[in-house]
PDB file of N, H, CA, C and O in Angstrom:
ATOM      1  N   ALA A   1     -15.779  -9.276   2.403  1.00  0.00           N
ATOM      2  CA  ALA A   1     -15.199  -8.415   3.419  1.00  0.00           C
ATOM      3  C   ALA A   1     -13.130  -7.621   2.823  1.00  0.00           C
ATOM      4  O   ALA A   1     -12.099  -8.103   2.351  1.00  0.00           O
ATOM      5  N   ALA A   2     -13.540  -6.479   3.200  1.00  0.00           N
ATOM      6  H   ALA A   2     -14.377  -6.088   3.583  1.00  0.00           H
ATOM      7  CA  ALA A   2     -11.574  -6.180   2.756  1.00  0.00           C
ATOM      8  C   ALA A   2     -10.433  -7.579   3.861  1.00  0.00           C
ATOM      9  O   ALA A   2     -10.577  -8.524   4.636  1.00  0.00           O
ATOM     10  N   ARG A   3      -9.728  -7.041   3.402  1.00  0.00           N
ATOM     11  H   ARG A   3      -9.610  -6.273   2.772  1.00  0.00           H
ATOM     12  CA  ARG A   3      -8.638  -7.821   3.824  1.00  0.00           C
ATOM     13  C   ARG A   3      -7.562  -6.812   4.432  1.00  0.00           C
ATOM     14  O   ARG A   3      -6.743  -7.232   5.249  1.00  0.00           O
ATOM     15  N   VAL A   4      -7.568  -5.428   4.012  1.00  0.00           N
ATOM     16  H   VAL A   4      -8.233  -5.086   3.348  1.00  0.00           H
ATOM     17  CA  VAL A   4      -7.299  -4.442   4.854  1.00  0.00           C
ATOM     18  C   VAL A   4      -7.949  -3.978   4.860  1.00  0.00           C
ATOM     19  O   VAL A   4      -8.866  -4.256   4.087  1.00  0.00           O
ATOM     20  N   VAL A   5      -8.084  -2.496   6.021  1.00  0.00           N
ATOM     21  H   VAL A   5      -7.340  -2.270   6.649  1.00  0.00           H
ATOM     22  CA  VAL A   5      -8.987  -1.774   6.561  1.00  0.00           C
ATOM     23  C   VAL A   5      -8.798  -0.431   7.070  1.00  0.00           C
ATOM     24  O   VAL A   5      -9.300  -0.191   8.168  1.00  0.00           O
ATOM     25  N   PHE A   6      -8.101   0.581   6.413  1.00  0.00           N
ATOM     26  H   PHE A   6      -7.693   0.387   5.521  1.00  0.00           H
ATOM     27  CA  PHE A   6      -7.508   1.910   6.903  1.00  0.00           C
ATOM     28  C   PHE A   6      -8.662   2.621   7.487  1.00  0.00           C
ATOM     29  O   PHE A   6      -9.798   2.362   7.089  1.00  0.00           O
ATOM     30  N   GLU A   7      -8.460   3.445   8.347  1.00  0.00           N
ATOM     31  H   GLU A   7      -7.538   3.655   8.671  1.00  0.00           H
ATOM     32  CA  GLU A   7      -9.306   4.448   8.664  1.00  0.00           C
ATOM     33  C   GLU A   7      -8.598   5.837   8.780  1.00  0.00           C
ATOM     34  O   GLU A   7      -7.790   5.952   9.701  1.00  0.00           O
ATOM     35  N   CYS A   8      -8.759   6.659   8.144  1.00  0.00           N
ATOM     36  H   CYS A   8      -9.416   6.565   7.396  1.00  0.00           H
ATOM     37  CA  CYS A   8      -8.095   7.798   7.595  1.00  0.00           C
ATOM     38  C   CYS A   8      -8.703   8.688   7.849  1.00  0.00           C
ATOM     39  O   CYS A   8      -9.933   8.673   7.910  1.00  0.00           O
ATOM     40  N   ARG A   9      -7.609  10.195   8.167  1.00  0.00           N
ATOM     41  H   ARG A   9      -6.611  10.207   8.118  1.00  0.00           H
ATOM     42  CA  ARG A   9      -8.160  11.438   8.492  1.00  0.00           C
ATOM     43  C   ARG A   9      -7.532  12.131   7.120  1.00  0.00           C
ATOM     44  O   ARG A   9      -6.552  11.771   6.468  1.00  0.00           O
ATOM     45  N   LEU A  10      -8.394  13.202   6.913  1.00  0.00           N
ATOM     46  H   LEU A  10      -9.190  13.495   7.442  1.00  0.00           H
ATOM     47  CA  LEU A  10      -7.594  13.840   5.403  1.00  0.00           C
ATOM     48  C   LEU A  10      -6.390  15.410   6.413  1.00  0.00           C
ATOM     49  O   LEU A  10      -6.325  16.117   7.418  1.00  0.00           O
ATOM     50  N   HIS A  11      -5.604  15.000   4.883  1.00  0.00           N
ATOM     51  H   HIS A  11      -5.657  14.425   4.066  1.00  0.00           H
ATOM     52  CA  HIS A  11      -4.506  15.739   5.357  1.00  0.00           C
ATOM     53  C   HIS A  11      -4.429  17.396   4.634  1.00  0.00           C
ATOM     54  O   HIS A  11      -4.473  18.520   5.135  1.00  0.00           O
ATOM     55  N   SER A  12      -4.274  16.815   3.019  1.00  0.00           N
ATOM     56  H   SER A  12      -4.239  15.903   2.612  1.00  0.00           H
ATOM     57  CA  SER A  12      -4.414  18.014   2.131  1.00  0.00           C
ATOM     58  C   SER A  12      -4.697  16.982   1.002  1.00  0.00           C
ATOM     59  O   SER A  12      -4.349  15.807   0.893  1.00  0.00           O
ATOM     60  N   ALA A  13      -5.803  18.185  -0.204  1.00  0.00           N
ATOM     61  H   ALA A  13      -6.086  19.141  -0.116  1.00  0.00           H
ATOM     62  CA  ALA A  13      -5.689  17.114  -1.500  1.00  0.00           C
ATOM     63  C   ALA A  13      -5.797  18.873  -2.726  1.00  0.00           C
ATOM     64  O   ALA A  13      -6.356  19.957  -2.557  1.00  0.00           O
ATOM     65  N   GLN A  14      -5.246  18.502  -3.457  1.00  0.00           N
ATOM     66  H   GLN A  14      -4.792  17.622  -3.594  1.00  0.00           H
ATOM     67  CA  GLN A  14      -4.407  19.509  -4.439  1.00  0.00           C
ATOM     68  C   GLN A  14      -5.164  18.844  -5.857  1.00  0.00           C
ATOM     69  O   GLN A  14      -5.491  17.659  -5.933  1.00  0.00           O
ATOM     70  N   ASP A  15      -5.348  19.750  -6.837  1.00  0.00           N
ATOM     71  H   ASP A  15      -5.083  20.712  -6.775  1.00  0.00           H
ATOM     72  CA  ASP A  15      -5.694  19.890  -7.756  1.00  0.00           C
ATOM     73  C   ASP A  15      -4.639  19.787  -8.579  1.00  0.00           C
ATOM     74  O   ASP A  15      -3.966  20.795  -8.364  1.00  0.00           O
ATOM     75  N   LEU A  16      -3.931  18.897  -9.697  1.00  0.00           N
ATOM     76  H   LEU A  16      -4.478  18.078  -9.871  1.00  0.00           H
ATOM     77  CA  LEU A  16      -2.662  18.829 -10.383  1.00  0.00           C
ATOM     78  C   LEU A  16      -3.611  19.200 -11.559  1.00  0.00           C
ATOM     79  O   LEU A  16      -3.757  18.260 -12.341  1.00  0.00           O
ATOM     80  N   GLU A  17      -4.017  19.873 -11.752  1.00  0.00           N
ATOM     81  H   GLU A  17      -3.899  20.636 -11.117  1.00  0.00           H
ATOM     82  CA  GLU A  17      -4.378  19.811 -13.486  1.00  0.00           C
ATOM     83  C   GLU A  17      -5.193  18.910 -14.399  1.00  0.00           C
ATOM     84  O   GLU A  17      -6.278  19.119 -14.940  1.00  0.00           O
ATOM     85  N   SER A  18      -4.263  17.687 -14.437  1.00  0.00           N
ATOM     86  H   SER A  18      -3.381  17.517 -13.998  1.00  0.00           H
ATOM     87  CA  SER A  18      -4.631  16.487 -14.602  1.00  0.00           C
ATOM     88  C   SER A  18      -4.691  15.126 -14.062  1.00  0.00           C
ATOM     89  O   SER A  18      -4.730  14.048 -14.655  1.00  0.00           O
ATOM     90  N   ALA A  19      -4.690  15.432 -12.683  1.00  0.00           N
ATOM     91  H   ALA A  19      -4.658  16.308 -12.201  1.00  0.00           H
ATOM     92  CA  ALA A  19      -5.098  14.670 -11.647  1.00  0.00           C
ATOM     93  C   ALA A  19      -5.347  14.969 -10.486  1.00  0.00           C
ATOM     94  O   ALA A  19      -5.930  16.041 -10.322  1.00  0.00           O
ATOM     95  N   HIS A  20      -4.982  14.102  -9.212  1.00  0.00           N
ATOM     96  H   HIS A  20      -4.508  13.231  -9.345  1.00  0.00           H
ATOM     97  CA  HIS A  20      -5.308  14.637  -7.988  1.00  0.00           C
ATOM     98  C   HIS A  20      -4.457  14.670  -6.918  1.00  0.00           C
ATOM     99  O   HIS A  20      -4.375  13.468  -6.667  1.00  0.00           O
ATOM    100  N   LEU A  21      -3.753  15.242  -6.098  1.00  0.00           N
ATOM    101  H   LEU A  21      -3.820  16.219  -6.301  1.00  0.00           H
ATOM    102  CA  LEU A  21      -3.163  14.591  -5.022  1.00  0.00           C
ATOM    103  C   LEU A  21      -4.135  15.029  -3.418  1.00  0.00           C
ATOM    104  O   LEU A  21      -4.369  16.082  -2.826  1.00  0.00           O
ATOM    105  N   VAL A  22      -4.535  13.341  -3.163  1.00  0.00           N
ATOM    106  H   VAL A  22      -4.345  12.486  -3.645  1.00  0.00           H
ATOM    107  CA  VAL A  22      -4.818  13.795  -1.407  1.00  0.00           C
ATOM    108  C   VAL A  22      -3.925  12.747  -0.532  1.00  0.00           C
ATOM    109  O   VAL A  22      -3.698  11.565  -0.789  1.00  0.00           O
ATOM    110  N   LEU A  23      -3.422  13.640   0.737  1.00  0.00           N
ATOM    111  H   LEU A  23      -3.607  14.600   0.946  1.00  0.00           H
ATOM    112  CA  LEU A  23      -2.699  12.889   1.688  1.00  0.00           C
ATOM    113  C   LEU A  23      -3.658  12.739   2.471  1.00  0.00           C
ATOM    114  O   LEU A  23      -4.618  13.465   2.726  1.00  0.00           O
ATOM    115  N   LEU A  24      -3.147  11.115   3.082  1.00  0.00           N
ATOM    116  H   LEU A  24      -2.367  10.525   2.875  1.00  0.00           H
ATOM    117  CA  LEU A  24      -4.140  11.020   4.678  1.00  0.00           C
ATOM    118  C   LEU A  24      -3.414  10.851   5.280  1.00  0.00           C
ATOM    119  O   LEU A  24      -2.256  10.680   4.899  1.00  0.00           O
ATOM    120  N   GLU A  25      -3.944  10.816   6.969  1.00  0.00           N
ATOM    121  H   GLU A  25      -4.884  10.955   7.278  1.00  0.00           H
ATOM    122  CA  GLU A  25      -3.305  10.683   7.487  1.00  0.00           C
ATOM    123  C   GLU A  25      -3.841   8.920   8.485  1.00  0.00           C
ATOM    124  O   GLU A  25      -5.049   8.816   8.695  1.00  0.00           O
ATOM    125  N   VAL A  26      -3.042   7.890   8.926  1.00  0.00           N
ATOM    126  H   VAL A  26      -2.060   7.975   8.756  1.00  0.00           H
ATOM    127  CA  VAL A  26      -3.795   7.002   8.356  1.00  0.00           C
ATOM    128  C   VAL A  26      -4.207   6.567  10.910  1.00  0.00           C
ATOM    129  O   VAL A  26      -3.351   6.550  11.794  1.00  0.00           O
ATOM    130  N   LEU A  27      -5.165   6.427  10.996  1.00  0.00           N
ATOM    131  H   LEU A  27      -5.861   6.440  10.277  1.00  0.00           H
ATOM    132  CA  LEU A  27      -5.374   6.683  12.043  1.00  0.00           C
ATOM    133  C   LEU A  27      -5.448   5.017  13.223  1.00  0.00           C
ATOM    134  O   LEU A  27      -5.146   4.785  14.393  1.00  0.00           O
ATOM    135  N   ALA A  28      -6.110   4.077  11.889  1.00  0.00           N
ATOM    136  H   ALA A  28      -6.355   4.266  10.938  1.00  0.00           H
ATOM    137  CA  ALA A  28      -5.901   3.000  12.576  1.00  0.00           C
ATOM    138  C   ALA A  28      -6.175   1.973  11.377  1.00  0.00           C
ATOM    139  O   ALA A  28      -6.429   2.300  10.217  1.00  0.00           O
ATOM    140  N   PHE A  29      -6.093   0.886  11.795  1.00  0.00           N
ATOM    141  H   PHE A  29      -5.888   0.620  12.737  1.00  0.00           H
ATOM    142  CA  PHE A  29      -5.700  -0.198  10.345  1.00  0.00           C
ATOM    143  C   PHE A  29      -6.301  -1.275  10.791  1.00  0.00           C
ATOM    144  O   PHE A  29      -6.830  -0.983  11.863  1.00  0.00           O
ATOM    145  N   GLU A  30      -6.506  -2.464  10.492  1.00  0.00           N
ATOM    146  H   GLU A  30      -6.076  -2.702   9.621  1.00  0.00           H
ATOM    147  CA  GLU A  30      -6.613  -3.902  10.758  1.00  0.00           C
ATOM    148  C   GLU A  30      -6.062  -4.508   9.550  1.00  0.00           C
ATOM    149  O   GLU A  30      -6.180  -3.831   8.529  1.00  0.00           O
ATOM    150  N   ILE A  31      -5.507  -5.595   9.457  1.00  0.00           N
ATOM    151  H   ILE A  31      -5.411  -6.144  10.287  1.00  0.00           H
ATOM    152  CA  ILE A  31      -4.740  -6.973   8.627  1.00  0.00           C
ATOM    153  C   ILE A  31      -5.571  -8.116   8.602  1.00  0.00           C
ATOM    154  O   ILE A  31      -6.443  -8.153   9.469  1.00  0.00           O
ATOM    155  N   GLU A  32      -5.534  -8.589   8.201  1.00  0.00           N
ATOM    156  H   GLU A  32      -4.825  -8.558   7.496  1.00  0.00           H
ATOM    157  CA  GLU A  32      -6.173  -9.939   8.550  1.00  0.00           C
ATOM    158  C   GLU A  32      -4.801 -10.164   8.809  1.00  0.00           C
ATOM    159  O   GLU A  32      -3.740  -9.591   8.562  1.00  0.00           O
ATOM    160  N   ASP A  33      -5.288 -11.500   9.563  1.00  0.00           N
ATOM    161  H   ASP A  33      -6.150 -11.966   9.764  1.00  0.00           H
ATOM    162  CA  ASP A  33      -4.348 -12.841   9.968  1.00  0.00           C
ATOM    163  C   ASP A  33      -3.640 -13.620   9.410  1.00  0.00           C
ATOM    164  O   ASP A  33      -2.580 -13.964   9.933  1.00  0.00           O
ATOM    165  N   ALA A  34      -4.141 -14.224   7.897  1.00  0.00           N
ATOM    166  H   ALA A  34      -5.002 -13.945   7.472  1.00  0.00           H
ATOM    167  CA  ALA A  34      -4.033 -14.551   6.723  1.00  0.00           C
ATOM    168  C   ALA A  34      -2.758 -14.086   5.958  1.00  0.00           C
ATOM    169  O   ALA A  34      -1.933 -14.715   5.296  1.00  0.00           O
ATOM    170  N   LEU A  35      -2.921 -12.347   6.377  1.00  0.00           N
ATOM    171  H   LEU A  35      -3.592 -11.836   6.915  1.00  0.00           H
ATOM    172  CA  LEU A  35      -1.524 -12.128   5.602  1.00  0.00           C
ATOM    173  C   LEU A  35      -0.493 -11.701   6.081  1.00  0.00           C
ATOM    174  O   LEU A  35       0.338 -11.186   5.333  1.00  0.00           O
ATOM    175  N   LEU A  36      -0.245 -11.808   7.590  1.00  0.00           N
ATOM    176  H   LEU A  36      -0.920 -12.226   8.197  1.00  0.00           H
ATOM    177  CA  LEU A  36       0.744 -11.738   8.215  1.00  0.00           C
ATOM    178  C   LEU A  36       1.500 -12.900   8.169  1.00  0.00           C
ATOM    179  O   LEU A  36       0.803 -13.901   8.334  1.00  0.00           O
ATOM    180  N   LYS A  37       2.819 -13.146   7.984  1.00  0.00           N
ATOM    181  H   LYS A  37       3.385 -12.333   7.850  1.00  0.00           H
ATOM    182  CA  LYS A  37       3.998 -13.383   8.157  1.00  0.00           C
ATOM    183  C   LYS A  37       5.217 -13.260   9.107  1.00  0.00           C
ATOM    184  O   LYS A  37       5.819 -12.188   9.055  1.00  0.00           O
ATOM    185  N   ASP A  38       5.601 -14.071   9.844  1.00  0.00           N
ATOM    186  H   ASP A  38       5.112 -14.942   9.886  1.00  0.00           H
ATOM    187  CA  ASP A  38       6.291 -13.224  11.106  1.00  0.00           C
ATOM    188  C   ASP A  38       6.150 -12.000  11.120  1.00  0.00           C
ATOM    189  O   ASP A  38       7.084 -11.246  10.849  1.00  0.00           O
ATOM    190  N   GLY A  39       4.819 -11.537  11.476  1.00  0.00           N
ATOM    191  H   GLY A  39       4.061 -12.149  11.697  1.00  0.00           H
ATOM    192  CA  GLY A  39       4.815 -10.231  12.768  1.00  0.00           C
ATOM    193  C   GLY A  39       4.713  -9.280  10.957  1.00  0.00           C
ATOM    194  O   GLY A  39       4.403  -8.119  11.225  1.00  0.00           O
ATOM    195  N   ARG A  40       4.861  -9.429   9.485  1.00  0.00           N
ATOM    196  H   ARG A  40       5.113 -10.372   9.268  1.00  0.00           H
ATOM    197  CA  ARG A  40       4.931  -8.146   8.634  1.00  0.00           C
ATOM    198  C   ARG A  40       3.861  -8.812   7.733  1.00  0.00           C
ATOM    199  O   ARG A  40       3.461  -9.964   7.568  1.00  0.00           O
ATOM    200  N   VAL A  41       3.625  -7.831   7.322  1.00  0.00           N
ATOM    201  H   VAL A  41       3.950  -6.894   7.456  1.00  0.00           H
ATOM    202  CA  VAL A  41       2.939  -7.925   5.642  1.00  0.00           C
ATOM    203  C   VAL A  41       3.169  -8.737   4.752  1.00  0.00           C
ATOM    204  O   VAL A  41       4.214  -8.440   4.173  1.00  0.00           O
ATOM    205  N   ASP A  42       2.566  -9.866   4.254  1.00  0.00           N
ATOM    206  H   ASP A  42       1.718 -10.107   4.724  1.00  0.00           H
ATOM    207  CA  ASP A  42       3.101 -10.860   3.131  1.00  0.00           C
ATOM    208  C   ASP A  42       2.670 -10.519   2.142  1.00  0.00           C
ATOM    209  O   ASP A  42       1.572 -10.965   1.807  1.00  0.00           O
ATOM    210  N   ALA A  43       3.579  -9.321   1.041  1.00  0.00           N
ATOM    211  H   ALA A  43       4.471  -8.958   1.313  1.00  0.00           H
ATOM    212  CA  ALA A  43       2.715  -8.500   0.546  1.00  0.00           C
ATOM    213  C   ALA A  43       2.291  -9.916  -0.905  1.00  0.00           C
ATOM    214  O   ALA A  43       1.166  -9.752  -1.377  1.00  0.00           O
ATOM    215  N   PHE A  44       2.845 -10.755  -1.325  1.00  0.00           N
ATOM    216  H   PHE A  44       3.759 -10.888  -0.942  1.00  0.00           H
ATOM    217  CA  PHE A  44       2.597 -11.469  -2.132  1.00  0.00           C
ATOM    218  C   PHE A  44       0.880 -12.308  -1.846  1.00  0.00           C
ATOM    219  O   PHE A  44      -0.115 -12.513  -2.541  1.00  0.00           O
ATOM    220  N   ALA A  45       1.374 -12.644  -0.163  1.00  0.00           N
ATOM    221  H   ALA A  45       2.183 -12.478   0.401  1.00  0.00           H
ATOM    222  CA  ALA A  45      -0.224 -13.543   0.280  1.00  0.00           C
ATOM    223  C   ALA A  45      -1.525 -11.973   0.012  1.00  0.00           C
ATOM    224  O   ALA A  45      -2.707 -12.146  -0.284  1.00  0.00           O
ATOM    225  N   LEU A  46      -1.001 -10.863   0.177  1.00  0.00           N
ATOM    226  H   LEU A  46      -0.041 -10.722   0.417  1.00  0.00           H
ATOM    227  CA  LEU A  46      -2.100  -9.660  -0.159  1.00  0.00           C
ATOM    228  C   LEU A  46      -2.595  -9.376  -1.422  1.00  0.00           C
ATOM    229  O   LEU A  46      -3.674  -8.878  -1.745  1.00  0.00           O
ATOM    230  N   ASP A  47      -1.677  -9.753  -2.083  1.00  0.00           N
ATOM    231  H   ASP A  47      -0.801 -10.158  -1.821  1.00  0.00           H
ATOM    232  CA  ASP A  47      -1.488  -9.851  -4.271  1.00  0.00           C
ATOM    233  C   ASP A  47      -2.401  -8.356  -4.201  1.00  0.00           C
ATOM    234  O   ASP A  47      -3.610  -8.457  -4.414  1.00  0.00           O
ATOM    235  N   PRO A  48      -1.841  -7.011  -3.912  1.00  0.00           N
ATOM    236  CA  PRO A  48      -2.481  -6.054  -4.377  1.00  0.00           C
ATOM    237  C   PRO A  48      -2.313  -5.558  -6.116  1.00  0.00           C
ATOM    238  O   PRO A  48      -2.075  -6.170  -7.158  1.00  0.00           O
ATOM    239  N   VAL A  49      -2.567  -4.193  -5.774  1.00  0.00           N
ATOM    240  H   VAL A  49      -2.760  -3.696  -4.928  1.00  0.00           H
ATOM    241  CA  VAL A  49      -2.966  -3.948  -7.327  1.00  0.00           C
ATOM    242  C   VAL A  49      -2.579  -2.639  -7.352  1.00  0.00           C
ATOM    243  O   VAL A  49      -2.907  -1.739  -6.579  1.00  0.00           O
ATOM    244  N   ALA A  50      -1.454  -2.583  -8.830  1.00  0.00           N
ATOM    245  H   ALA A  50      -1.188  -3.314  -9.459  1.00  0.00           H
ATOM    246  CA  ALA A  50      -1.278  -0.666  -8.313  1.00  0.00           C
ATOM    247  C   ALA A  50      -1.605  -0.140  -9.859  1.00  0.00           C
ATOM    248  O   ALA A  50      -1.364  -0.699 -10.928  1.00  0.00           O
ATOM    249  N   ARG A  51      -2.034   0.719  -9.675  1.00  0.00           N
ATOM    250  H   ARG A  51      -2.230   1.173  -8.806  1.00  0.00           H
ATOM    251  CA  ARG A  51      -1.958   1.938 -10.755  1.00  0.00           C
ATOM    252  C   ARG A  51      -0.920   2.583 -11.115  1.00  0.00           C
ATOM    253  O   ARG A  51      -0.375   3.454 -10.436  1.00  0.00           O
ATOM    254  N   LEU A  52      -0.468   2.093 -12.530  1.00  0.00           N
ATOM    255  H   LEU A  52      -0.910   1.386 -13.082  1.00  0.00           H
ATOM    256  CA  LEU A  52       1.147   3.228 -12.485  1.00  0.00           C
ATOM    257  C   LEU A  52       1.009   3.676 -14.017  1.00  0.00           C
ATOM    258  O   LEU A  52       1.298   3.154 -15.094  1.00  0.00           O
ATOM    259  N   GLY A  53       0.398   4.962 -13.588  1.00  0.00           N
ATOM    260  H   GLY A  53       0.164   5.387 -12.713  1.00  0.00           H
ATOM    261  CA  GLY A  53       0.204   6.029 -14.976  1.00  0.00           C
ATOM    262  C   GLY A  53      -0.752   5.304 -16.170  1.00  0.00           C
ATOM    263  O   GLY A  53      -0.394   5.089 -17.328  1.00  0.00           O
ATOM    264  N   GLY A  54      -1.984   5.007 -15.609  1.00  0.00           N
ATOM    265  H   GLY A  54      -2.275   5.182 -14.669  1.00  0.00           H
ATOM    266  CA  GLY A  54      -3.421   4.858 -16.407  1.00  0.00           C
ATOM    267  C   GLY A  54      -2.974   2.978 -16.463  1.00  0.00           C
ATOM    268  O   GLY A  54      -3.899   2.179 -16.605  1.00  0.00           O
ATOM    269  N   SER A  55      -2.071   2.659 -16.384  1.00  0.00           N
ATOM    270  H   SER A  55      -1.319   3.308 -16.269  1.00  0.00           H
ATOM    271  CA  SER A  55      -2.040   0.870 -16.622  1.00  0.00           C
ATOM    272  C   SER A  55      -2.176   0.319 -15.203  1.00  0.00           C
ATOM    273  O   SER A  55      -1.903   1.181 -14.367  1.00  0.00           O
ATOM    274  N   TYR A  56      -2.531  -0.912 -14.666  1.00  0.00           N
ATOM    275  H   TYR A  56      -2.752  -1.612 -15.345  1.00  0.00           H
ATOM    276  CA  TYR A  56      -1.973  -1.270 -13.380  1.00  0.00           C
ATOM    277  C   TYR A  56      -1.066  -2.885 -14.101  1.00  0.00           C
ATOM    278  O   TYR A  56      -0.943  -3.433 -15.196  1.00  0.00           O
ATOM    279  N   ALA A  57      -0.578  -3.119 -12.563  1.00  0.00           N
ATOM    280  H   ALA A  57      -0.677  -2.674 -11.673  1.00  0.00           H
ATOM    281  CA  ALA A  57       0.261  -4.019 -12.687  1.00  0.00           C
ATOM    282  C   ALA A  57      -0.224  -4.920 -10.814  1.00  0.00           C
ATOM    283  O   ALA A  57      -0.950  -4.578  -9.880  1.00  0.00           O
ATOM    284  N   ARG A  58       0.916  -6.464 -11.170  1.00  0.00           N
ATOM    285  H   ARG A  58       1.505  -6.741 -11.929  1.00  0.00           H
ATOM    286  CA  ARG A  58       0.690  -6.855  -9.942  1.00  0.00           C
ATOM    287  C   ARG A  58       2.376  -7.030  -9.345  1.00  0.00           C
ATOM    288  O   ARG A  58       3.405  -6.644  -9.900  1.00  0.00           O
ATOM    289  N   LEU A  59       2.295  -7.398  -8.672  1.00  0.00           N
ATOM    290  H   LEU A  59       1.459  -7.712  -8.222  1.00  0.00           H
ATOM    291  CA  LEU A  59       3.781  -7.850  -7.956  1.00  0.00           C
ATOM    292  C   LEU A  59       4.356  -8.508  -8.707  1.00  0.00           C
ATOM    293  O   LEU A  59       3.587  -8.812  -9.618  1.00  0.00           O
ATOM    294  N   GLY A  60       5.480  -8.987  -8.867  1.00  0.00           N
ATOM    295  H   GLY A  60       6.104  -8.739  -8.127  1.00  0.00           H
ATOM    296  CA  GLY A  60       6.346  -9.663  -9.768  1.00  0.00           C
ATOM    297  C   GLY A  60       7.646 -10.558  -8.828  1.00  0.00           C
ATOM    298  O   GLY A  60       7.503 -11.255  -7.824  1.00  0.00           O
ATOM    299  N   GLU A  61       8.850 -10.235  -9.561  1.00  0.00           N
ATOM    300  H   GLU A  61       8.966  -9.668 -10.377  1.00  0.00           H
ATOM    301  CA  GLU A  61       9.923 -10.941  -8.767  1.00  0.00           C
ATOM    302  C   GLU A  61      10.110 -10.054  -7.433  1.00  0.00           C
ATOM    303  O   GLU A  61      10.167  -8.832  -7.297  1.00  0.00           O
ATOM    304  N   GLU A  62      10.162 -10.786  -6.782  1.00  0.00           N
ATOM    305  H   GLU A  62      10.116 -11.779  -6.893  1.00  0.00           H
ATOM    306  CA  GLU A  62      10.466 -10.399  -5.480  1.00  0.00           C
ATOM    307  C   GLU A  62      12.212 -10.177  -5.213  1.00  0.00           C
ATOM    308  O   GLU A  62      12.895 -11.186  -5.389  1.00  0.00           O
ATOM    309  N   LEU A  63      12.909  -8.933  -4.809  1.00  0.00           N
ATOM    310  H   LEU A  63      12.354  -8.113  -4.665  1.00  0.00           H
ATOM    311  CA  LEU A  63      14.171  -8.429  -4.776  1.00  0.00           C
ATOM    312  C   LEU A  63      14.841  -8.213  -3.182  1.00  0.00           C
ATOM    313  O   LEU A  63      14.304  -7.744  -2.179  1.00  0.00           O
ATOM    314  N   HIS A  64      16.020  -8.671  -3.352  1.00  0.00           N
ATOM    315  H   HIS A  64      16.456  -9.052  -4.167  1.00  0.00           H
ATOM    316  CA  HIS A  64      16.657  -8.337  -2.171  1.00  0.00           C
ATOM    317  C   HIS A  64      17.898  -7.796  -2.162  1.00  0.00           C
ATOM    318  O   HIS A  64      18.943  -8.412  -1.952  1.00  0.00           O
ATOM    319  N   PRO A  65      17.747  -6.352  -2.449  1.00  0.00           N
ATOM    320  CA  PRO A  65      19.145  -6.272  -2.511  1.00  0.00           C
ATOM    321  C   PRO A  65      20.190  -5.777  -1.664  1.00  0.00           C
ATOM    322  O   PRO A  65      19.762  -5.398  -0.574  1.00  0.00           O
ATOM    323  N   GLU A  66      21.541  -5.651  -1.839  1.00  0.00           N
ATOM    324  H   GLU A  66      21.888  -5.959  -2.725  1.00  0.00           H
ATOM    325  CA  GLU A  66      22.481  -5.862  -0.762  1.00  0.00           C
ATOM    326  C   GLU A  66      22.633  -4.944  -0.199  1.00  0.00           C
ATOM    327  O   GLU A  66      22.132  -4.094  -0.934  1.00  0.00           O
ATOM    328  N   PRO A  67      23.070  -4.361   0.823  1.00  0.00           N
ATOM    329  CA  PRO A  67      23.122  -3.604   1.789  1.00  0.00           C
ATOM    330  C   PRO A  67      24.049  -3.016   1.650  1.00  0.00           C
ATOM    331  O   PRO A  67      25.234  -3.329   1.536  1.00  0.00           O
ATOM    332  N   ARG A  68      23.072  -1.329   1.658  1.00  0.00           N
ATOM    333  H   ARG A  68      22.110  -1.076   1.750  1.00  0.00           H
ATOM    334  CA  ARG A  68      24.640   0.090   1.340  1.00  0.00           C
ATOM    335  C   ARG A  68      25.715  -0.026   2.523  1.00  0.00           C
ATOM    336  O   ARG A  68      25.347  -0.178   3.688  1.00  0.00           O
ATOM    337  N   GLY A  69      27.083   0.056   2.153  1.00  0.00           N
ATOM    338  H   GLY A  69      27.382   0.179   1.207  1.00  0.00           H
ATOM    339  CA  GLY A  69      27.962   0.448   3.095  1.00  0.00           C
ATOM    340  C   GLY A  69      28.731  -0.744   3.469  1.00  0.00           C
ATOM    341  O   GLY A  69      29.614  -0.666   4.322  1.00  0.00           O
TER     342      GLY A  69
END
């Protein structure tokens, strides 16, 4: 079973010649309890995979930028 499930409604879809842009409205979601840490999703526990211009990537180093101002 999926560790994260989204129920969505199609907002719009556009053909961009070399790709498609699909915008969805999230109506509801469920997240496996093991993926939560202090009430937030632990991205490293989720271990997501992203598609970046034809190649795939996983999370690497966690960054903590300094607040502005």
